[in-house]
XYZ file of C-alpha atoms in Angstrom:
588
model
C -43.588 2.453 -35.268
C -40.819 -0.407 -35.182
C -38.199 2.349 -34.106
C -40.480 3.540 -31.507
C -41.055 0.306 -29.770
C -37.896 -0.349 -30.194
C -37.349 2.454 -28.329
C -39.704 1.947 -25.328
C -38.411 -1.574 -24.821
C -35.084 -0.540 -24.569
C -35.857 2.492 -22.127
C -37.460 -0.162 -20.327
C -34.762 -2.279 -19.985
C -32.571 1.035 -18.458
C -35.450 1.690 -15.957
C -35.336 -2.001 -14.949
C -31.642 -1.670 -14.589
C -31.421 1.191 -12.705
C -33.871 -0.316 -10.189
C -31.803 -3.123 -9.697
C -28.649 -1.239 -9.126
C -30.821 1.168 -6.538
C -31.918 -1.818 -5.115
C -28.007 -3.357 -4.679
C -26.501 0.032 -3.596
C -29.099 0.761 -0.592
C -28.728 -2.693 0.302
C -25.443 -2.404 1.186
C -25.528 1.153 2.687
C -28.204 0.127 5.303
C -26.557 -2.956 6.213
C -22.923 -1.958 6.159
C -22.954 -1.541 9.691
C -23.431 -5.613 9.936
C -21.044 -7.225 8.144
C -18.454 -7.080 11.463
C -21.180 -8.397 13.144
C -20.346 -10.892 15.745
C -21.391 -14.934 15.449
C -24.138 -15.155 18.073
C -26.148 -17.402 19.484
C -27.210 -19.933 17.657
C -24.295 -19.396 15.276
C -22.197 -21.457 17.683
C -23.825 -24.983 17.537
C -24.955 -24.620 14.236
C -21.779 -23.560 12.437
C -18.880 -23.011 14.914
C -18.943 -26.399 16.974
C -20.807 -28.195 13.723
C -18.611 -30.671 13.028
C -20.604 -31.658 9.629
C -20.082 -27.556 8.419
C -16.454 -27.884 9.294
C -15.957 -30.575 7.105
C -17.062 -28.474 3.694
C -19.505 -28.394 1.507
C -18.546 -31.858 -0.514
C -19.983 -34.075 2.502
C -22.893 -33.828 2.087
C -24.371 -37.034 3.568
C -23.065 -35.337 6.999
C -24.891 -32.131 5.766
C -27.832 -34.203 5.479
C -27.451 -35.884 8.559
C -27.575 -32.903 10.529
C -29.414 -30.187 8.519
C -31.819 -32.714 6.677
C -34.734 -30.756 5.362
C -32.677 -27.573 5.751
C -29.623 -29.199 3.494
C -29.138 -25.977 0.854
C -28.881 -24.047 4.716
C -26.013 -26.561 5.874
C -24.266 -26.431 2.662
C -24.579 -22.653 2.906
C -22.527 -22.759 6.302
C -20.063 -25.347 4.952
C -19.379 -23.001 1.898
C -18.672 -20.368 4.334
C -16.699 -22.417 6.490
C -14.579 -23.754 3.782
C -13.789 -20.114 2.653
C -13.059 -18.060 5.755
C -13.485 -20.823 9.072
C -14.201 -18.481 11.426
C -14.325 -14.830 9.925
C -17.883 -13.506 10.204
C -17.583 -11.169 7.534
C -18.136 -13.668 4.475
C -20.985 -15.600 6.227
C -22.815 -11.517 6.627
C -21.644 -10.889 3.711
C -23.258 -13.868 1.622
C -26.466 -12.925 4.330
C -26.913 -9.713 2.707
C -26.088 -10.921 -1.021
C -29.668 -13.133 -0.637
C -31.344 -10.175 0.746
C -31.498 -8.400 -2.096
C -31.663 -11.480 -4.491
C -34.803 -11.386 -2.803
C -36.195 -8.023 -2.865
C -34.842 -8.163 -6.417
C -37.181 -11.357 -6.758
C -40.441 -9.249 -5.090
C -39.270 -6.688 -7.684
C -39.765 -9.313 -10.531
C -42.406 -10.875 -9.456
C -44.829 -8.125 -9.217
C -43.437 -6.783 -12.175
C -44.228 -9.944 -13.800
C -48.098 -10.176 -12.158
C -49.190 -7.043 -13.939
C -48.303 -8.897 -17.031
C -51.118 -11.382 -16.202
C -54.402 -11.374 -17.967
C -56.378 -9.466 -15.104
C -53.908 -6.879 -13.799
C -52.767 -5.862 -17.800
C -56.502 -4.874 -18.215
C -56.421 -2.448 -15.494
C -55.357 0.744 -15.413
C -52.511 0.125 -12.853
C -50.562 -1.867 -15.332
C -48.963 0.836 -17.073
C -47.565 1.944 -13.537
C -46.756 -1.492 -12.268
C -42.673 -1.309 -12.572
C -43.051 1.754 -9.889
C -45.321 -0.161 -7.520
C -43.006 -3.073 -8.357
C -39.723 -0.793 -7.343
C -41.004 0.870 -4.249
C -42.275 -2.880 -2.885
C -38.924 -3.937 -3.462
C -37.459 -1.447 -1.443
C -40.105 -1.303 1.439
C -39.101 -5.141 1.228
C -34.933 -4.187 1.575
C -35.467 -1.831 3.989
C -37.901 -2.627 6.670
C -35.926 -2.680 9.899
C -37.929 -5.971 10.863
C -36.022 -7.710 8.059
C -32.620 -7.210 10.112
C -33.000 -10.758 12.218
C -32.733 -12.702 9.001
C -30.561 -11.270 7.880
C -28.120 -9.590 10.551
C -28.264 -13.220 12.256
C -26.026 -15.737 10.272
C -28.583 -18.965 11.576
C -31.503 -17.097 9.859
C -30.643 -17.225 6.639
C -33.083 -20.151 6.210
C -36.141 -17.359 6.080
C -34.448 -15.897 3.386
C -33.169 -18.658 1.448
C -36.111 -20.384 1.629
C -38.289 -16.997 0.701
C -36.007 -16.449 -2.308
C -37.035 -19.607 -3.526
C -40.282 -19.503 -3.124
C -40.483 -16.138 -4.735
C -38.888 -18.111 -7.858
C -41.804 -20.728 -7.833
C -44.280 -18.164 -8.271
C -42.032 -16.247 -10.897
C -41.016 -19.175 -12.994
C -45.547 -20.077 -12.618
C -46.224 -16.715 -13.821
C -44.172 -17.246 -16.580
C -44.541 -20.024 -17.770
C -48.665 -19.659 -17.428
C -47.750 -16.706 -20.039
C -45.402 -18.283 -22.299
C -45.785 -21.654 -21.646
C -42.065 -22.691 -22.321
C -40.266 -25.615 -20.948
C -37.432 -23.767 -19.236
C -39.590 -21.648 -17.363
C -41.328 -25.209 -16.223
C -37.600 -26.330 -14.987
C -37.023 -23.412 -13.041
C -40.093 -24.038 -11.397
C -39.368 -27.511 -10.827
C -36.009 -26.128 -9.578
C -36.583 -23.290 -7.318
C -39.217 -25.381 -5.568
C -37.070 -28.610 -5.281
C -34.134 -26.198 -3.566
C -37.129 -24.599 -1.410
C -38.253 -28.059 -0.232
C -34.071 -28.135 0.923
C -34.547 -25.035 2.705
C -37.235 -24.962 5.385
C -40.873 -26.468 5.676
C -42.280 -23.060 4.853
C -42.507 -24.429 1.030
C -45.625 -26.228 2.298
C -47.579 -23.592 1.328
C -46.546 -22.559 -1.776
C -49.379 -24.869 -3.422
C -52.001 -23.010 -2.054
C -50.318 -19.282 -2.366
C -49.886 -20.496 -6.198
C -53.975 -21.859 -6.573
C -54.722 -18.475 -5.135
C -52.476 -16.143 -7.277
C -53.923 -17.909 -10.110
C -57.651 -17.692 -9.640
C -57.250 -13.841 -8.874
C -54.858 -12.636 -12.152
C -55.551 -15.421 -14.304
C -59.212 -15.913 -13.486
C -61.048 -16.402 -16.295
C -58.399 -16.174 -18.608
C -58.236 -18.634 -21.474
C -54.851 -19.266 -21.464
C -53.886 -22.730 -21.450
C -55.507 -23.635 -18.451
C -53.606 -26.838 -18.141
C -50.423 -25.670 -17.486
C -51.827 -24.342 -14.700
C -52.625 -27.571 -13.433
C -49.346 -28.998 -14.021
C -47.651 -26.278 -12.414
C -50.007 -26.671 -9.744
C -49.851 -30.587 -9.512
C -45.481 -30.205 -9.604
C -46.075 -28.107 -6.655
C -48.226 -29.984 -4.792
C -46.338 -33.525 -5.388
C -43.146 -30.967 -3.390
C -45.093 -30.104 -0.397
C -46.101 -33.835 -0.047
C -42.358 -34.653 -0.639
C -41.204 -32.749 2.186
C -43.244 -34.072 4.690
C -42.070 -37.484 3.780
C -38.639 -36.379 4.065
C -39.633 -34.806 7.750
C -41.043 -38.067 8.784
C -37.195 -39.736 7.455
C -35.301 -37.374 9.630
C -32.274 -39.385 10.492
C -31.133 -39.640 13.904
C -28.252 -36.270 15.203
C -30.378 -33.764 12.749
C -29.925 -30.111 14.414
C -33.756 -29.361 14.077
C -35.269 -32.355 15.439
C -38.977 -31.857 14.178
C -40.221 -34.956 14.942
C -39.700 -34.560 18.487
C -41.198 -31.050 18.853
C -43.894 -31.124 16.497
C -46.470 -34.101 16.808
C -50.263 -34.294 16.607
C -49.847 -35.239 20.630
C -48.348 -31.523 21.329
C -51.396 -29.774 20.651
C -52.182 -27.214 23.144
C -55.006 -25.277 22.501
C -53.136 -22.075 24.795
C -51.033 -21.935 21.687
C -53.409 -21.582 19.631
C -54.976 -18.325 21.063
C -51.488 -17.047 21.428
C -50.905 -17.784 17.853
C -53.716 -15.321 17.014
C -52.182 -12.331 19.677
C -49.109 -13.111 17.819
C -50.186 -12.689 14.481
C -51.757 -9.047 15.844
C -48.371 -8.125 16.783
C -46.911 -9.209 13.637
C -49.326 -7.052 11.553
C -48.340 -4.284 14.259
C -45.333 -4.693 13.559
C -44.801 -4.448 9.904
C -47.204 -1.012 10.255
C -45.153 0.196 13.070
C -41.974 -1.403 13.404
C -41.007 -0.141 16.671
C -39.848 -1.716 20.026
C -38.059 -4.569 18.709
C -36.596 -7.543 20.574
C -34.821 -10.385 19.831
C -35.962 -12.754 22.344
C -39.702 -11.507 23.079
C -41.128 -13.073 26.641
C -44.669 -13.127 25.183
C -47.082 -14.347 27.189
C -49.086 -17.567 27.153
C -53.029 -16.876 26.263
C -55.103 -18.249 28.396
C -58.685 -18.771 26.594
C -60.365 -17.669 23.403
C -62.080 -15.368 25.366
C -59.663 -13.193 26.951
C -59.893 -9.213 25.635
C -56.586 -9.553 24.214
C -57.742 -12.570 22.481
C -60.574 -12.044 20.965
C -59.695 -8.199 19.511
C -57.118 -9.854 17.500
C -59.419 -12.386 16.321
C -61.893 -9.988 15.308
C -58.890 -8.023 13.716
C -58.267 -10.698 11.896
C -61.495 -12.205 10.975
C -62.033 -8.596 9.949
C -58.324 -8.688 7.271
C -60.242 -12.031 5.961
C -63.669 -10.426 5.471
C -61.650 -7.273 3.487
C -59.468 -10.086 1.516
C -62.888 -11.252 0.281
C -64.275 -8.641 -0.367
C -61.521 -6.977 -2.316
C -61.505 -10.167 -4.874
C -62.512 -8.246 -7.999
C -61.661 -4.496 -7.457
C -58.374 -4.612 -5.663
C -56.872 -8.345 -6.365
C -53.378 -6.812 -5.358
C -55.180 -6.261 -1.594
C -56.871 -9.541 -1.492
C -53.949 -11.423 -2.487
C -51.450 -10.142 -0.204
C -53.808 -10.245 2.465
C -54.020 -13.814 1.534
C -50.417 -14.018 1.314
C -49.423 -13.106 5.072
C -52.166 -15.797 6.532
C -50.338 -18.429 3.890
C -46.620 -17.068 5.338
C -46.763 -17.112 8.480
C -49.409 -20.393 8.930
C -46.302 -22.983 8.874
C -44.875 -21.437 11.739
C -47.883 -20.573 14.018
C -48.841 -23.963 13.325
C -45.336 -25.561 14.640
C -46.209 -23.537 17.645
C -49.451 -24.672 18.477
C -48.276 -27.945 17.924
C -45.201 -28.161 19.965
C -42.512 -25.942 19.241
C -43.208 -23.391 21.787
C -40.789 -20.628 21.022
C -44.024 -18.593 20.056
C -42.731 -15.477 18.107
C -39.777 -14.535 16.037
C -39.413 -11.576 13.611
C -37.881 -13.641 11.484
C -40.526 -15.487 10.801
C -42.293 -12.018 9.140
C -39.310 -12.045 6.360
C -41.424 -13.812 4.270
C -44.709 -12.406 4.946
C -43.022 -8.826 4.582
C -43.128 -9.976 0.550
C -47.024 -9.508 0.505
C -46.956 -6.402 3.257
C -44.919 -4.372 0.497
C -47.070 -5.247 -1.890
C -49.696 -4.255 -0.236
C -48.075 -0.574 1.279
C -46.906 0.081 -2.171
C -50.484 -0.349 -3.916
C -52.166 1.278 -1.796
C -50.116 4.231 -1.465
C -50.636 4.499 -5.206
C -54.284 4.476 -5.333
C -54.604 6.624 -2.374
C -52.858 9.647 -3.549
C -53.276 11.186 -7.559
C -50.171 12.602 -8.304
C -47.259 10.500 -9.424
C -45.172 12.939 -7.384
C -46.674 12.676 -4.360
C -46.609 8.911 -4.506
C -42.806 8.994 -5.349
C -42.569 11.344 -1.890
C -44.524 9.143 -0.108
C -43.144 5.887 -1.486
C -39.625 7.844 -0.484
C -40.539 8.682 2.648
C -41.393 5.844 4.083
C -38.276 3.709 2.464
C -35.953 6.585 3.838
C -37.204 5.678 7.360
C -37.267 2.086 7.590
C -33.719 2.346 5.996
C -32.874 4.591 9.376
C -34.167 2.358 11.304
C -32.596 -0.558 9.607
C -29.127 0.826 10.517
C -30.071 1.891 13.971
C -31.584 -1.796 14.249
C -28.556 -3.060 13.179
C -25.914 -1.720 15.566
C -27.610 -4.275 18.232
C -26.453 -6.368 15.943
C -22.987 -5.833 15.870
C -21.629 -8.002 19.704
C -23.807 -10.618 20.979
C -23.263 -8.646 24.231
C -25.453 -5.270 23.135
C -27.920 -7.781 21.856
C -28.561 -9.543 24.687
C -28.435 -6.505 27.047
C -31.137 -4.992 24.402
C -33.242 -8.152 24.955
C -32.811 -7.789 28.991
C -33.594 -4.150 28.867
C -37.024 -4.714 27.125
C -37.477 -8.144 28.912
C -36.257 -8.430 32.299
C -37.776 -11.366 33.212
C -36.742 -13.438 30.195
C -35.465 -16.547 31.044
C -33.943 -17.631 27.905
C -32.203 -14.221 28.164
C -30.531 -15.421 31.062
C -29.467 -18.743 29.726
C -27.861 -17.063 26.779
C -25.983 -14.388 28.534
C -24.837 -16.963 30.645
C -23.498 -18.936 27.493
C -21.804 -15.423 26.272
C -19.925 -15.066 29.612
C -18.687 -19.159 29.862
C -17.332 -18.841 26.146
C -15.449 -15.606 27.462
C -14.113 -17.079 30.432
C -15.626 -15.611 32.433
C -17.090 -18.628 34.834
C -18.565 -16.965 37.805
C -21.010 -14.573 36.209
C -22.177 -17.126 33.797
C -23.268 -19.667 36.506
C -25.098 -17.038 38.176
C -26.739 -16.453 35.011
C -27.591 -19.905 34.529
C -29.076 -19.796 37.994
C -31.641 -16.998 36.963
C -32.427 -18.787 34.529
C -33.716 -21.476 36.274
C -34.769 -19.523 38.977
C -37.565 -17.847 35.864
C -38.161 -20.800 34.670
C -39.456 -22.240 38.005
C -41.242 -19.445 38.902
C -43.443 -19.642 35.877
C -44.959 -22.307 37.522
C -46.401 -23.956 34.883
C -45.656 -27.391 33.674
C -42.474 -26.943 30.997
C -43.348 -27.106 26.804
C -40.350 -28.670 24.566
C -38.914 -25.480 23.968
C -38.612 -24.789 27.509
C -37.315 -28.628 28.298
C -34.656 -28.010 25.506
C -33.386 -24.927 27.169
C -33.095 -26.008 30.761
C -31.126 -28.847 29.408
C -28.558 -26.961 28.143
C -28.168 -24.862 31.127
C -28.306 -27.505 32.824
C -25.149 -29.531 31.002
C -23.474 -26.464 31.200
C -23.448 -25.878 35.069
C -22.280 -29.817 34.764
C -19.168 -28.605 33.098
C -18.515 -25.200 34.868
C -18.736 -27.859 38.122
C -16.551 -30.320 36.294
C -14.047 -27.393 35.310
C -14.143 -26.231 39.113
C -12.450 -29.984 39.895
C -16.104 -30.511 41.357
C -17.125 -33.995 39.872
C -20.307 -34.648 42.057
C -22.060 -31.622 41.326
C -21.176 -32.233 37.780
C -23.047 -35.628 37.365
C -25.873 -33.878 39.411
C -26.325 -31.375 36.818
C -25.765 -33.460 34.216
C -28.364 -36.012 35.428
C -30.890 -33.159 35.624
C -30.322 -32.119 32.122
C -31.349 -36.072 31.167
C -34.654 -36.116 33.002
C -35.665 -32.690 31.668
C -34.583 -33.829 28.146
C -34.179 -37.395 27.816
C -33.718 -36.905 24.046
C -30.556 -34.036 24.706
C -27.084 -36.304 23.541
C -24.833 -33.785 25.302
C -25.306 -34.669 29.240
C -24.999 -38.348 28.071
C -21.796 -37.971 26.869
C -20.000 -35.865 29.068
C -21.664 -37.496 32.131
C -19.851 -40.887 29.991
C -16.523 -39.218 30.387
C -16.889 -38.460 33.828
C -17.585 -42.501 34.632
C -14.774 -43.408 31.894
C -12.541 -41.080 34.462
C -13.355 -43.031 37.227
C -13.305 -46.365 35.842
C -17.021 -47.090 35.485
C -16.374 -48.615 31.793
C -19.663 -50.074 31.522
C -21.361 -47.381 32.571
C -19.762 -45.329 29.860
C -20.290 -47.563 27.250
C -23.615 -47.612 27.889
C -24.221 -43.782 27.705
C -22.383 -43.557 24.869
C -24.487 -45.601 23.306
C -27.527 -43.675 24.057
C -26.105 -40.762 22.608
C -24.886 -42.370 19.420
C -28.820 -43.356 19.347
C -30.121 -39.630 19.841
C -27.304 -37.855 17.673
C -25.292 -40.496 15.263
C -21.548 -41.190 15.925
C -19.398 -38.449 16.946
C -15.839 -38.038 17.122
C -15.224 -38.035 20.837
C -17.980 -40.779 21.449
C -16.383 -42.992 19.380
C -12.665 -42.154 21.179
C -14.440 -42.799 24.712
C -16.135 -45.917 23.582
C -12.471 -47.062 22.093
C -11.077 -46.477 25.560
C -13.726 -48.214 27.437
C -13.728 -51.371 25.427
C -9.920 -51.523 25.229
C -9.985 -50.839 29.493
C -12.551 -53.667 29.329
C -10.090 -56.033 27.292
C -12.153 -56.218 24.589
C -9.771 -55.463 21.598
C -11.819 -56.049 18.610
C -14.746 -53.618 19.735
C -11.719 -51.157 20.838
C -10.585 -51.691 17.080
C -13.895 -50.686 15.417
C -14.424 -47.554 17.150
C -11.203 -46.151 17.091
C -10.916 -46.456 13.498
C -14.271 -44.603 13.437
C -12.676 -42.059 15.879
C -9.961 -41.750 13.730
C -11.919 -41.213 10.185
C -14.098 -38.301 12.065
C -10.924 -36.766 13.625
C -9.261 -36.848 10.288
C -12.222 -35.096 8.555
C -12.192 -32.265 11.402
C -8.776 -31.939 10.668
C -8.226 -32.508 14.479
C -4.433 -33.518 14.123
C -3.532 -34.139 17.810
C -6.421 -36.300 18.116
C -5.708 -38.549 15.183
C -2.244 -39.055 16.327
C -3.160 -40.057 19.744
C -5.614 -42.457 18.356
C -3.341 -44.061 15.741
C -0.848 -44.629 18.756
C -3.501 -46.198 20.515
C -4.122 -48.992 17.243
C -0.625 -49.125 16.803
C 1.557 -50.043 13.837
C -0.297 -51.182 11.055
């Protein structure tokens, strides 16, 4: 009997392992198309021109500054930074490497759950490592997964779902075992969540819930549980303190898009259209965009609207109602209203980009959960569940790699957004943004002009995302003007980006230079000073503000910020600049 256990174990152990190297290998076949993917987008000001990434991982007060709540994100890009500058390849490559951490973690963690005292005592737990396998790879494979993880900014959905996947692993086990270093790496994985993104929010609740369906009733130590759960909740409240303590310059700026003043009920019914198209699209993952141009609901009781609240209302009603004979259903049912509620939330109110698919990578956790069980209960035969299982993996993995050659130039992504959305504004802008990092000056002003031109003839009055946006394009057409030798339809454009976005530091400061230029010191200082209020001190505010105080004979103030000046050029490793500036302090 000993030799035979013995022997199970350690045939489990080989099954395990082989799943894990399955899961490794098809990760990187269905994504190798990716890793020469092109930095895109957002890539730019969050890495490329990031002055706090550039200066590595060990600064992390300037990580914190400008990633805050997202700080293991920053420090992610830093790392990358500090190993290959500006080489895609490692910053795709270490994309890909959390990937399957995390479908290795969905793999665990459902492995783990049929180890708890309700699933053990059904007849699925004998089979749970296969449901547990094919989840995992309906997680690695799903073709909506590619934004996360094809798009370098994006790895905050899976970072932050990889940890999250840990708190509930690291519960689970330590409900079972009740050991103290199962209780750290709780403690742990949630503290490096809360660093992450505000999606750890609701891990409390997804944890109450998980417990109260597999360890219902259970007489297992039932306050551990509550410690867990009290550890997890004390997180949550943790990170909305450290929201509310965003400093001044951070990239994200929640504070100013999200507010109890921004509610808009509109967003609210779109929220619930959007969360029909997400369930539509992790069924049927087809017609895929980047940048969708949804549209803006405009009642409860538009058709649209209220199907996908009865859809919905009628996934609740089956979540209920699947509590004792199919937990596995009413959990993850449970778990994609949990997923996706920080998000739709943010939306409704104030952060109006409405719908990205990378905000499914974490609700895609539950969905395999879900396709995987029930593919097993609806068929008998092992074999045909293996086929079916392998049928379905074989074509999201297809469409993965399809999916993914959009991926590889920002320029066949945004003409895939533009050929599915023609009248997407934000399509525009960022074409536009493509072509004036290229060069290529004339067809990215009339780009920019589109842009606007959509954005006016929307008619409607303009939500923060939207005020965010036209800033930019607007700053930019300031410096395509100033670039042109064309200084007074620069400050036009650059006063136009301030009254759309008063809270945008960029139009301040090169509007500043364009006054320092022609001798309006004060004026300069002035908007420098608002900037350094919206954004922190930066390296060419604090040169500029040295100049104008020095023009204004004011040597001391001169003195202060060029040594500044000088410190933040000498951590970007800007050489030319720090020698001009030390010539400017002269000797000593």
């Amino acid at each position: 009997m000993i030799n035979e256990n013995n022997w199970l174990r350690k045939a489990a152990r080989n099954s395990r392992a082989l799943a894990l190297i399955t899961l490794c290998a098809v990760g990187i076949l269905i994504y190798s198309n990716s890793l020469n993917g092109e930095f895109c987008f957002d890539d730019h000001a969050f890495i490329l021109n990031s002055a706090a990434v550039q200066r590595g991982p060990r600064d992390v007060p300037a990580l914190w500054r400008e990633f805050h709540v997202r700080l293991v994100v920053g420090m992610s890009y830093a790392l990358n930074y500090w190993l290959g500058g500006r080489n895609a390849v490692g910053y795709h490559i270490l994309n890909l490497l959390v990937h399957v951490l995390a479908s290795v973690a969905v793999f665990y963690l459902i492995l783990f759950s049929y180890a708890t005292p309700v699933l053990r005592e059904t007849r699925h737990s004998a089979i749970g490592q296969r449901i547990a396998f094919w989840a995992a790879m309906v997680f690695l494979c799903h073709p909506v997964q590619t934004q996360a993880v094809s798009y370098i900014t994006q790895r905050a959905s899976s970072i932050v779902t990889l940890f999250y996947l840990l708190v509930l692993i690291f519960y689970v086990k330590y409900r079972l075992n009740h050991r103290g270093v199962f209780l750290a790496g709780f403690i742990g994985a949630a503290a490096l969540g809360l660093l992450s993104k505000q999606s750890m929010l609701t891990a409390p609740a997804v944890i109450a819930v998980y417990d109260l369906l597999f360890f219902g009733g259970a007489k297992i130590r039932g306050g551990h549980a509550v410690k867990a759960l009290g550890l997890s909740l004390a997180v949550s409240l943790l990170l909305l303190w450290a929201v509310r303590l965003e400093p001044a310059g951070s990239a994200y700026q929640y504070q100013g898009l999200v507010s109890w003043e921004r509610f808009d009920a509109r967003y609210l019914w779109t929220e619930i259209n959007v969360l029909r198209t997400y369930l539509r699209l992790l069924a049927l993952p087809v017609a895929q965009n980047f940048d969708y141009d949804y549209p803006v609901a405009g009642g409860f009781l538009e058709p649209a609207t209220f199907f996908s609240f009865l859809l919905l209302l009628m996934l609740a009603v089956v979540a209920f109602r699947s509590r004792r004979g199919a937990r596995e259903v009413s959990f993850c049912i449970f778990w994609f209203f949990a997923t996706t509620a920080v998000e739709a939330l943010s939306v409704v109110f104030g952060n109006r980009g409405v719908i990205y698919e990378h905000w499914l990578y974490m609700p895609m956790a539950g969905f395999s959960w879900f396709l995987s069980y029930i593919a097993f209960r609806a068929v008998k035969s092992p074999v045909h569940y293996q086929r079916i299982m392998m049928s379905v993996v074989l074509l999201f993995g297809a469409l993965t790699f399809r999916r993914n050659m959009v991926w590889e130039k920002e320029l066949y992504l945004w003409q895939d957004v533009l050929k599915k959305a023609p009248s997407n504004p934000g399509a525009y802008f960022a074409f536009g943004e493509l072509c004036q990092r290229q060069g290529r000056t004339p067809v990215a002003e009339e780009y920019y002009r589109k842009a606007v031109a959509l954005y006016y003839a929307r008619k409607q009055p303009f939500d923060a995302t939207t005020k965010v946006l036209l800033s930019r394009i607007y700053n930019n057409l300031g410096l395509l003007s100033r670039e042109r030798d064309n200084p007074e339809a620069a400050v036009v454009f650059f006063q136009k980006a301030i009254r759309v976005n008063p809270n945008h530091a960029g139009p301040y400061q090169n509007l500043a230079i364009l006054f320092y230029e022609y001798g309006q010191y004060r004026e300069t200082i002035a908007l420098l000073e608002r900037a350094n209020r919206i954004q922190g001190l930066t390296d060419y505010a604090c040169f500029y503000l040295g100049l104008s105080y020095q023009a204004l004979g004011d040597g001391e103030k001169a003195g202060e910020y060029f040594r500044e000046a000088l410190r933040l050029f000498s951590d970007a490793g800007d050489r030319a600049k720090v020698e001009a500036i030390r010539a400017y302090l002269g000797p000593g």
